[in-house]
Short mmCIF file of C-alpha atoms and ligand atoms in Angstrom, two decimals:
data_model
loop_
_atom_site.label_atom_id
_atom_site.label_comp_id
_atom_site.label_asym_id
_atom_site.label_seq_id
_atom_site.Cartn_x
_atom_site.Cartn_y
_atom_site.Cartn_z
CA MET A 1 57.36 79.22 -14.35
CA SER A 2 61.09 80.45 -13.44
CA PHE A 3 63.06 83.76 -13.74
CA ASP A 4 66.14 81.96 -13.75
CA ARG A 5 66.47 82.40 -17.56
CA ILE A 6 66.03 85.88 -16.72
CA ALA A 7 67.80 87.21 -13.00
CA ARG A 8 71.09 88.26 -14.84
CA HIS A 9 69.22 90.49 -17.13
CA TYR A 10 66.67 91.46 -15.10
CA ARG A 11 68.67 95.03 -14.19
CA TRP A 12 69.16 96.12 -17.19
CA LEU A 13 66.42 95.21 -18.69
CA GLU A 14 64.70 97.04 -16.07
CA THR A 15 66.86 100.54 -16.44
CA ALA A 16 66.43 100.48 -19.93
CA ALA A 17 62.77 100.77 -18.83
CA PHE A 18 61.91 102.86 -16.40
CA GLY A 19 65.29 104.01 -15.38
CA SER A 20 65.66 104.58 -11.29
CA ILE A 21 62.39 104.25 -11.17
CA LEU A 22 61.04 100.64 -9.75
CA GLN A 23 63.42 101.55 -7.16
CA MET A 24 62.41 104.72 -6.59
CA ALA A 25 58.89 102.69 -5.56
CA ARG A 26 60.55 99.69 -3.73
CA THR A 27 62.78 101.94 -1.63
CA ARG A 28 59.72 104.94 -0.71
CA TRP A 29 58.72 103.66 2.84
CA ILE A 30 62.62 103.06 3.99
CA GLU A 31 63.32 104.83 6.74
CA LYS A 32 59.97 106.04 6.61
CA ILE A 33 58.83 103.47 10.07
CA ALA A 34 60.82 103.49 12.53
CA GLU A 35 61.91 99.89 13.00
CA ALA A 36 61.53 97.09 10.90
CA LYS A 37 62.47 94.12 13.99
CA ARG A 38 60.73 90.63 11.28
CA VAL A 39 61.30 91.37 8.00
CA LEU A 40 59.63 88.87 4.98
CA ILE A 41 59.95 90.01 1.56
CA LEU A 42 58.69 88.04 -0.81
CA GLY A 43 60.03 87.25 -4.79
CA GLU A 44 62.86 90.20 -3.33
CA GLY A 45 65.03 88.97 -6.75
CA ASN A 46 68.18 90.40 -7.73
CA GLY A 47 68.50 92.22 -3.56
CA ARG A 48 68.60 95.18 -4.49
CA PHE A 49 65.55 96.43 -2.71
CA LEU A 50 67.26 93.77 0.16
CA CYS A 51 69.81 95.96 0.55
CA GLU A 52 68.47 99.24 1.47
CA LEU A 53 66.44 97.95 3.49
CA LEU A 54 69.31 96.44 5.56
CA SER A 55 71.31 99.77 5.72
CA ALA A 56 68.25 100.91 6.70
CA TYR A 57 67.14 98.17 9.68
CA PRO A 58 70.70 96.91 10.47
CA LYS A 59 69.79 94.81 13.75
CA ALA A 60 66.05 93.51 11.42
CA ALA A 61 66.13 89.13 11.19
CA VAL A 62 64.49 89.07 6.78
CA ASP A 63 63.05 85.80 5.42
CA CYS A 64 63.66 86.54 2.06
CA VAL A 65 61.86 84.70 -0.27
CA ASP A 66 62.07 83.86 -3.96
CA ALA A 67 62.19 80.82 -6.24
CA SER A 68 64.64 81.14 -8.31
CA ALA A 69 67.47 79.93 -7.15
CA ARG A 70 69.70 82.64 -9.27
CA MET A 71 67.81 85.31 -8.27
CA LEU A 72 68.84 84.09 -4.46
CA ASP A 73 72.11 83.47 -5.98
CA LEU A 74 72.27 87.34 -7.52
CA ALA A 75 70.82 88.55 -4.04
CA HIS A 76 73.13 86.65 -1.82
CA GLY A 77 76.03 87.82 -3.92
CA ARG A 78 74.71 91.82 -3.63
CA VAL A 79 74.29 91.88 1.01
CA LEU A 80 77.37 90.07 0.76
CA LYS A 81 79.53 92.26 -1.78
CA VAL A 82 77.89 95.58 -0.41
CA LEU A 83 77.06 94.42 3.33
CA PRO A 84 78.57 91.42 4.88
CA GLN A 85 78.60 92.16 7.85
CA ALA A 86 74.46 91.87 7.53
CA LEU A 87 74.64 88.93 5.96
CA SER A 88 74.12 86.11 9.15
CA GLY A 89 71.16 88.14 9.95
CA VAL A 90 69.12 86.66 5.90
CA ARG A 91 67.16 83.72 5.43
CA PHE A 92 67.24 83.05 1.90
CA LEU A 93 64.79 80.70 1.19
CA ARG A 94 64.36 78.89 -1.78
CA GLU A 95 59.78 78.57 -2.28
CA ASP A 96 57.28 79.11 -4.07
CA ILE A 97 55.08 81.46 -2.18
CA VAL A 98 51.83 79.96 -2.75
CA SER A 99 52.83 76.76 -1.28
CA TRP A 100 54.93 77.79 1.19
CA SER A 101 53.54 79.14 4.45
CA PRO A 102 55.76 80.95 6.59
CA SER A 103 56.12 80.66 9.90
CA GLY A 104 56.47 83.31 12.96
CA SER A 105 55.35 86.79 12.94
CA TYR A 106 56.89 89.68 10.89
CA ASP A 107 56.07 93.46 11.69
CA LEU A 108 57.28 94.59 8.50
CA LEU A 109 55.93 92.38 4.60
CA VAL A 110 57.54 93.61 1.88
CA THR A 111 55.58 92.97 -2.25
CA ASN A 112 57.86 94.56 -4.26
CA PHE A 113 56.22 93.49 -8.19
CA VAL A 114 55.67 90.27 -7.17
CA LEU A 115 51.78 90.26 -6.95
CA ASP A 116 51.76 90.84 -10.62
CA CYS A 117 52.80 87.52 -11.06
CA PHE A 118 49.53 85.69 -10.25
CA GLY A 119 46.23 85.44 -11.07
CA GLN A 120 43.59 87.32 -8.44
CA ASP A 121 42.79 83.72 -6.20
CA GLU A 122 46.19 83.53 -5.82
CA VAL A 123 47.30 86.42 -5.16
CA SER A 124 43.92 86.52 -2.31
CA LEU A 125 45.42 83.16 -0.42
CA ILE A 126 48.93 84.75 -0.58
CA ILE A 127 47.18 88.29 0.96
CA ARG A 128 46.06 85.60 4.09
CA LYS A 129 48.76 84.05 3.93
CA LEU A 130 50.43 87.56 4.67
CA ALA A 131 47.93 88.88 7.34
CA GLN A 132 48.54 85.52 9.65
CA ALA A 133 52.03 85.59 9.29
CA ALA A 134 52.29 89.56 10.95
CA THR A 135 51.68 91.23 14.06
CA PRO A 136 48.65 93.20 14.69
CA ASP A 137 50.65 97.06 13.42
CA ALA A 138 52.58 95.27 11.18
CA TYR A 139 53.60 97.52 7.24
CA LEU A 140 52.88 96.22 3.94
CA PHE A 141 55.75 97.67 1.64
CA LEU A 142 53.70 97.09 -1.60
CA SER A 143 54.80 98.54 -5.01
CA ASP A 144 53.57 97.01 -8.53
CA PHE A 145 51.79 98.69 -11.94
CA CYS A 146 48.67 100.02 -11.40
CA VAL A 147 46.24 100.96 -13.79
CA SER A 148 44.47 104.46 -14.05
CA ARG A 149 41.51 105.70 -14.37
CA LYS A 150 42.34 108.61 -16.24
CA TYR A 151 42.06 108.13 -19.86
CA PHE A 152 45.20 108.60 -21.67
CA SER A 153 47.26 106.84 -18.07
CA ARG A 154 44.96 103.96 -19.23
CA VAL A 155 45.53 103.41 -22.39
CA HIS A 156 49.62 105.07 -21.73
CA ALA A 157 49.37 101.73 -18.85
CA LYS A 158 47.05 99.30 -20.70
CA ILE A 159 50.34 99.12 -23.93
CA TRP A 160 53.28 99.03 -21.23
CA LEU A 161 51.18 96.22 -19.24
CA ALA A 162 50.75 94.04 -22.30
CA VAL A 163 54.27 94.07 -23.48
CA MET A 164 55.48 93.20 -19.71
CA TYR A 165 52.80 90.12 -19.50
CA ARG A 166 53.99 88.65 -23.22
CA PHE A 167 58.08 89.49 -22.08
CA PHE A 168 57.92 87.92 -18.93
CA ARG A 169 55.11 84.83 -19.56
CA ALA A 170 57.03 84.00 -23.16
CA THR A 171 60.85 83.91 -20.73
CA THR A 172 59.11 83.20 -17.01
CA GLY A 173 56.32 81.37 -17.98
CA ILE A 174 53.83 83.66 -15.46
CA ARG A 175 50.06 82.42 -15.86
CA ALA A 176 48.89 85.44 -15.14
CA LYS A 177 47.39 87.71 -17.98
CA ARG A 178 46.42 91.06 -16.79
CA LEU A 179 46.84 92.13 -13.24
CA ALA A 180 45.47 91.52 -10.33
CA ASP A 181 43.72 94.22 -7.48
CA PRO A 182 45.41 92.83 -4.19
CA THR A 183 43.31 96.20 -2.00
CA ASN A 184 39.85 94.19 -1.55
CA GLU A 185 41.89 91.37 0.27
CA LEU A 186 44.56 93.27 2.28
CA GLY A 187 41.30 95.20 3.62
CA ALA A 188 39.05 92.27 4.09
CA ASN A 189 42.90 91.68 6.49
CA GLY A 190 42.48 94.31 8.65
CA PHE A 191 45.26 96.22 6.17
CA VAL A 192 44.26 100.31 5.63
CA CYS A 193 46.21 101.50 3.03
CA LEU A 194 48.46 105.00 4.84
CA SER A 195 50.10 106.32 1.91
CA ARG A 196 50.38 105.30 -2.34
CA SER A 197 52.54 107.76 -4.01
CA HIS A 198 52.25 107.68 -8.43
CA TRP A 199 54.82 107.45 -11.00
CA ARG A 200 55.16 107.27 -14.89
CA LEU A 201 51.25 108.76 -15.28
CA GLY A 202 50.28 106.21 -12.63
CA LEU A 203 51.86 102.92 -13.89
CA VAL A 204 53.39 102.55 -11.39
CA LYS A 205 52.73 102.57 -7.52
CA SER A 206 54.28 101.77 -3.97
CA GLU A 207 51.79 102.00 -0.82
CA LEU A 208 51.77 101.55 2.98
CA TRP A 209 49.98 99.31 4.51
CA GLN A 210 49.43 98.72 7.67
CA ARG A 211 47.70 96.28 9.67
CA ARG A 212 45.06 96.93 12.30
CA ASP A 213 42.24 94.52 13.30
CA ASP A 214 39.80 97.27 14.63
CA SER A 215 39.90 97.38 10.40
CA ILE A 216 38.66 94.84 10.60
CA GLN A 217 35.39 95.70 13.46
CA ALA A 218 34.17 98.30 11.26
CA GLY A 219 34.44 96.65 8.54
CA THR A 220 36.85 99.87 6.81
CA VAL A 221 39.49 99.60 4.89
CA SER A 222 39.75 103.28 5.67
CA LYS A 223 42.21 105.82 3.94
CA GLY A 224 44.79 108.41 6.03
CA ALA A 225 47.39 109.71 4.44
CA ILE A 226 49.74 110.33 6.99
CA PHE A 227 53.58 110.43 4.47
CA GLY A 228 53.34 112.68 2.15
C1 LIG B 1 59.21 90.73 -11.35
S1 LIG B 1 60.24 89.59 -10.64
C2 LIG B 1 60.56 91.33 -9.00
C3 LIG B 1 61.40 90.45 -8.06
C4 LIG B 1 61.95 92.87 -7.48
N1 LIG B 1 60.45 92.14 -5.95
C5 LIG B 1 61.87 93.20 -7.74
O1 LIG B 1 60.98 94.43 -7.43
O2 LIG B 1 62.52 93.67 -8.99
C6 LIG B 1 59.66 88.77 -9.52
C7 LIG B 1 59.84 87.75 -8.58
O3 LIG B 1 58.88 86.74 -8.01
C8 LIG B 1 60.57 85.70 -7.77
N2 LIG B 1 57.77 84.87 -8.16
C9 LIG B 1 57.15 84.68 -8.87
N3 LIG B 1 56.85 83.18 -8.87
C10 LIG B 1 57.59 83.26 -7.06
C11 LIG B 1 56.56 81.99 -6.70
N4 LIG B 1 55.21 81.42 -7.20
N5 LIG B 1 57.08 81.73 -5.36
C12 LIG B 1 58.22 82.48 -4.81
N6 LIG B 1 58.51 83.66 -6.24
C13 LIG B 1 58.61 84.40 -6.48
C14 LIG B 1 60.56 85.59 -8.60
O4 LIG B 1 61.71 84.62 -8.81
C15 LIG B 1 61.38 86.88 -8.92
O5 LIG B 1 62.49 87.56 -8.67
#
């Protein structure tokens, strides 16, 4: 599996397919949380989210993990160009997030359009790793595709996902064939969904989660929208 081959084309492909929607989803919760001191971004890609994050939280120490050397190069180059003063706070780690284990504790975790590259077992494993690396009240920004329950939206999503999985399986070698759902595993690991936004008939979602140890004891996956 490698995104190296499509790294340089990722931006225009995204714009052609979704316009600015994916970037709106990625950045939906930036500045909704007061601060981020230590951030872990899994599968950052070309650095567009990273630059927005650094503009909002210039003092944050960021670990940016991606398996693709070309994606990391693009992300590094983008920060160097846009926010060179912030570069010293970022570590670019070329790692496979399935075998890599984070150390230390992060108060903000980010998975933008990356969990869709994995099957259900790997998604569960990744969520457990994130929970272990999270501070007790850490936030999680999670953007991804999803399938709505409404009939027309569901058909629309299934067509798009079939095309996207076919494309990414052919060009990058990802093994996943369908979307895995991280919701139950997040709840089981103490994360509570605070708010959620949707675009494109529900095909694109962005969620703000927070870790709350009391939710594990209570056995709940409660939802309480705090932001519009
Ligand atoms: C679909 S792209 C999403 C990129 C970006 N986060 C975005 O919002 O568009 C998936 C990214 O995750 C990275 N990735 C996929 N599998 C990975 C793995 N096992 N370990 C680390 N990074 C991985 C890819 O290299 C790529 O940069």
